[in-house]
Amino acid sequence: MAEPSPERVADVQSRLQSGLRVHARGERRIQSVRLADELASIHDQITDTQLPTADETTDTRAFFSGVDRDLQRTRKTVEVVEDSLQISLGHSKLARIAMTGAQLSSGVALVIAGHNLLISADKLDRAHTSIGSVQDIAAKRFHEFYRAIGLFVAEAILFTTPLNYRMAWKGTRYLNNRFLYSLRHSGFSGSVDVALKGLHRLMLSEIHYAIRGILPAALRTPDEFVTYLTSMATQTLAILREFSDLGLEDIPAKAEEVVHEYQTFAESTYEVVTADIDVESVIQDVITQLSGDIDLFSISSPTGTCDGKGLM
């Protein structure tokens, strides 16, 4: 497969950022529920909503030999997300493929990401139908939904030059984390590898902002900056621990490295003068969270904006 250029990855970053900001403004939960409802109608067309286990995907080529049957559903999903986020994700290219009858052989990851997004959308839509009140839906449902959108957006934009990584699938959470781990440890050439690691950080950051409905300027506030660093570092280290040989004894050093990494990233990417905080305290908090049984979909929040509570 072709290797994505740093410029291509930068384009993904820009469009992902602008798209999720649309949902970070105004009545973000209402917007998200509306989008989930549209995607859930596409999900209803799925005959098999269970992603295969790792054992069932030993021969991924055999499993996805019929992947082209999902082209129309993937194309429709791209179209809906494009309209909602107001960004171009390559719907026209998928439409051309459908018209010419070409194979979607290079789009397996896009189909999987789309499948994952539809499952997340259906869960959010069902929660809304069951509860009725948008505000009472569990925050983790929105976090899972935004993460799935982020992965889908990245795959759609990189469709012409897909990431060359090996994957096994074991449910939506496994897929999410495996993809993010691959962005961080892609094994590409130097400049591309750095760009993809930047995409990993940006994706988690923009999901953080979309969920909490704040703008990067809030990083000037100590509480917001502490929440940001703790959330980003905890999620990143949890993913690294799940898919690498990182043991508990390595966490303190890794926590320090990743917290400082996100501190630098925030200051350089969002061009704000971040709040003066006790970084050592943040590092210790991250270590404490990683030592317990954490939920990758939770976001700690001293202001209570998004504390993971809810009914479903």
PDB file of N, CA, C and O in Angstrom, residues 17 21 24 202 205-206 208-209 213-221 224-225 228 266 269-275:
ATOM      1  N   GLN A  17     -10.241  18.376  12.776  1.00  0.00           N
ATOM      2  CA  GLN A  17     -10.359  19.451  13.755  1.00  0.00           C
ATOM      3  C   GLN A  17     -11.551  20.352  13.432  1.00  0.00           C
ATOM      4  O   GLN A  17     -12.379  20.644  14.299  1.00  0.00           O
ATOM      5  N   ARG A  21     -15.225  20.496  15.611  1.00  0.00           N
ATOM      6  CA  ARG A  21     -15.544  21.787  16.227  1.00  0.00           C
ATOM      7  C   ARG A  21     -16.996  22.185  15.953  1.00  0.00           C
ATOM      8  O   ARG A  21     -17.607  22.924  16.713  1.00  0.00           O
ATOM      9  N   ALA A  24     -18.771  20.803  18.660  1.00  0.00           N
ATOM     10  CA  ALA A  24     -18.351  21.300  19.971  1.00  0.00           C
ATOM     11  C   ALA A  24     -19.030  22.619  20.311  1.00  0.00           C
ATOM     12  O   ALA A  24     -18.955  23.078  21.437  1.00  0.00           O
ATOM     13  N   LEU A 202      -4.046  14.768  18.175  1.00  0.00           N
ATOM     14  CA  LEU A 202      -5.099  15.688  17.768  1.00  0.00           C
ATOM     15  C   LEU A 202      -6.469  15.025  17.854  1.00  0.00           C
ATOM     16  O   LEU A 202      -7.444  15.642  18.293  1.00  0.00           O
ATOM     17  N   SER A 205      -7.574  14.877  21.379  1.00  0.00           N
ATOM     18  CA  SER A 205      -7.822  16.236  21.858  1.00  0.00           C
ATOM     19  C   SER A 205      -9.154  16.778  21.353  1.00  0.00           C
ATOM     20  O   SER A 205      -9.944  17.336  22.118  1.00  0.00           O
ATOM     21  N   GLU A 206      -9.404  16.614  20.063  1.00  0.00           N
ATOM     22  CA  GLU A 206     -10.634  17.155  19.497  1.00  0.00           C
ATOM     23  C   GLU A 206     -11.857  16.416  20.027  1.00  0.00           C
ATOM     24  O   GLU A 206     -12.932  17.011  20.196  1.00  0.00           O
ATOM     25  N   HIS A 208     -12.024  15.201  23.007  1.00  0.00           N
ATOM     26  CA  HIS A 208     -12.115  15.782  24.348  1.00  0.00           C
ATOM     27  C   HIS A 208     -12.903  17.090  24.296  1.00  0.00           C
ATOM     28  O   HIS A 208     -13.818  17.312  25.090  1.00  0.00           O
ATOM     29  N   TYR A 209     -12.570  17.961  23.343  1.00  0.00           N
ATOM     30  CA  TYR A 209     -13.249  19.248  23.242  1.00  0.00           C
ATOM     31  C   TYR A 209     -14.702  19.084  22.799  1.00  0.00           C
ATOM     32  O   TYR A 209     -15.591  19.788  23.278  1.00  0.00           O
ATOM     33  N   GLY A 213     -17.568  20.394  25.127  1.00  0.00           N
ATOM     34  CA  GLY A 213     -18.142  21.624  24.629  1.00  0.00           C
ATOM     35  C   GLY A 213     -17.327  22.858  24.946  1.00  0.00           C
ATOM     36  O   GLY A 213     -17.871  23.941  25.156  1.00  0.00           O
ATOM     37  N   ILE A 214     -16.008  22.728  24.983  1.00  0.00           N
ATOM     38  CA  ILE A 214     -15.145  23.874  25.271  1.00  0.00           C
ATOM     39  C   ILE A 214     -14.224  24.107  24.088  1.00  0.00           C
ATOM     40  O   ILE A 214     -14.142  23.289  23.169  1.00  0.00           O
ATOM     41  N   LEU A 215     -13.525  25.220  24.112  1.00  0.00           N
ATOM     42  CA  LEU A 215     -12.550  25.526  23.074  1.00  0.00           C
ATOM     43  C   LEU A 215     -11.148  25.471  23.664  1.00  0.00           C
ATOM     44  O   LEU A 215     -10.974  25.588  24.884  1.00  0.00           O
ATOM     45  N   PRO A 216     -10.136  25.293  22.825  1.00  0.00           N
ATOM     46  CA  PRO A 216      -8.759  25.209  23.328  1.00  0.00           C
ATOM     47  C   PRO A 216      -8.343  26.384  24.203  1.00  0.00           C
ATOM     48  O   PRO A 216      -7.462  26.245  25.046  1.00  0.00           O
ATOM     49  N   ALA A 217      -8.984  27.550  24.004  1.00  0.00           N
ATOM     50  CA  ALA A 217      -8.640  28.714  24.820  1.00  0.00           C
ATOM     51  C   ALA A 217      -8.852  28.435  26.300  1.00  0.00           C
ATOM     52  O   ALA A 217      -8.242  29.082  27.161  1.00  0.00           O
ATOM     53  N   ALA A 218      -9.706  27.439  26.594  1.00  0.00           N
ATOM     54  CA  ALA A 218      -9.968  27.093  27.998  1.00  0.00           C
ATOM     55  C   ALA A 218      -8.731  26.526  28.677  1.00  0.00           C
ATOM     56  O   ALA A 218      -8.676  26.448  29.907  1.00  0.00           O
ATOM     57  N   LEU A 219      -7.720  26.145  27.877  1.00  0.00           N
ATOM     58  CA  LEU A 219      -6.492  25.604  28.456  1.00  0.00           C
ATOM     59  C   LEU A 219      -5.727  26.661  29.249  1.00  0.00           C
ATOM     60  O   LEU A 219      -4.777  26.337  29.953  1.00  0.00           O
ATOM     61  N   ARG A 220      -6.171  27.901  29.148  1.00  0.00           N
ATOM     62  CA  ARG A 220      -5.575  28.956  29.965  1.00  0.00           C
ATOM     63  C   ARG A 220      -6.048  28.847  31.422  1.00  0.00           C
ATOM     64  O   ARG A 220      -5.458  29.452  32.310  1.00  0.00           O
ATOM     65  N   THR A 221      -7.125  28.085  31.626  1.00  0.00           N
ATOM     66  CA  THR A 221      -7.677  27.902  32.966  1.00  0.00           C
ATOM     67  C   THR A 221      -7.033  26.692  33.627  1.00  0.00           C
ATOM     68  O   THR A 221      -7.032  25.602  33.033  1.00  0.00           O
ATOM     69  N   GLU A 224      -9.127  23.374  33.718  1.00  0.00           N
ATOM     70  CA  GLU A 224      -9.338  22.795  32.386  1.00  0.00           C
ATOM     71  C   GLU A 224      -8.058  22.161  31.855  1.00  0.00           C
ATOM     72  O   GLU A 224      -8.086  21.095  31.235  1.00  0.00           O
ATOM     73  N   PHE A 225      -6.933  22.822  32.080  1.00  0.00           N
ATOM     74  CA  PHE A 225      -5.665  22.293  31.576  1.00  0.00           C
ATOM     75  C   PHE A 225      -5.289  20.998  32.308  1.00  0.00           C
ATOM     76  O   PHE A 225      -4.795  20.049  31.692  1.00  0.00           O
ATOM     77  N   TYR A 228      -7.485  18.291  30.916  1.00  0.00           N
ATOM     78  CA  TYR A 228      -7.026  17.934  29.575  1.00  0.00           C
ATOM     79  C   TYR A 228      -5.817  17.010  29.645  1.00  0.00           C
ATOM     80  O   TYR A 228      -5.802  15.934  29.026  1.00  0.00           O
ATOM     81  N   ALA A 266      -0.198  20.843  23.169  1.00  0.00           N
ATOM     82  CA  ALA A 266      -1.268  21.828  23.351  1.00  0.00           C
ATOM     83  C   ALA A 266      -0.777  23.236  23.084  1.00  0.00           C
ATOM     84  O   ALA A 266      -1.448  24.039  22.421  1.00  0.00           O
ATOM     85  N   THR A 269       0.151  23.439  19.132  1.00  0.00           N
ATOM     86  CA  THR A 269      -0.942  23.221  18.188  1.00  0.00           C
ATOM     87  C   THR A 269      -2.020  24.285  18.296  1.00  0.00           C
ATOM     88  O   THR A 269      -2.527  24.782  17.285  1.00  0.00           O
ATOM     89  N   TYR A 270      -2.389  24.627  19.530  1.00  0.00           N
ATOM     90  CA  TYR A 270      -3.496  25.572  19.728  1.00  0.00           C
ATOM     91  C   TYR A 270      -3.027  26.997  19.964  1.00  0.00           C
ATOM     92  O   TYR A 270      -3.842  27.901  20.104  1.00  0.00           O
ATOM     93  N   GLU A 271      -1.710  27.200  20.018  1.00  0.00           N
ATOM     94  CA  GLU A 271      -1.123  28.534  20.113  1.00  0.00           C
ATOM     95  C   GLU A 271      -1.758  29.360  21.229  1.00  0.00           C
ATOM     96  O   GLU A 271      -2.194  30.501  21.036  1.00  0.00           O
ATOM     97  N   VAL A 272      -1.847  28.753  22.400  1.00  0.00           N
ATOM     98  CA  VAL A 272      -2.341  29.458  23.577  1.00  0.00           C
ATOM     99  C   VAL A 272      -1.279  29.368  24.669  1.00  0.00           C
ATOM    100  O   VAL A 272      -0.479  28.429  24.701  1.00  0.00           O
ATOM    101  N   VAL A 273      -1.290  30.343  25.535  1.00  0.00           N
ATOM    102  CA  VAL A 273      -0.423  30.294  26.702  1.00  0.00           C
ATOM    103  C   VAL A 273      -1.166  29.514  27.765  1.00  0.00           C
ATOM    104  O   VAL A 273      -2.129  30.012  28.356  1.00  0.00           O
ATOM    105  N   THR A 274      -0.767  28.269  27.973  1.00  0.00           N
ATOM    106  CA  THR A 274      -1.495  27.399  28.890  1.00  0.00           C
ATOM    107  C   THR A 274      -1.302  27.836  30.338  1.00  0.00           C
ATOM    108  O   THR A 274      -0.349  28.530  30.678  1.00  0.00           O
ATOM    109  N   ALA A 275      -2.230  27.392  31.175  1.00  0.00           N
ATOM    110  CA  ALA A 275      -2.203  27.772  32.580  1.00  0.00           C
ATOM    111  C   ALA A 275      -0.972  27.214  33.289  1.00  0.00           C
ATOM    112  O   ALA A 275      -0.435  26.165  32.914  1.00  0.00           O
TER     113      ALA A 275
END
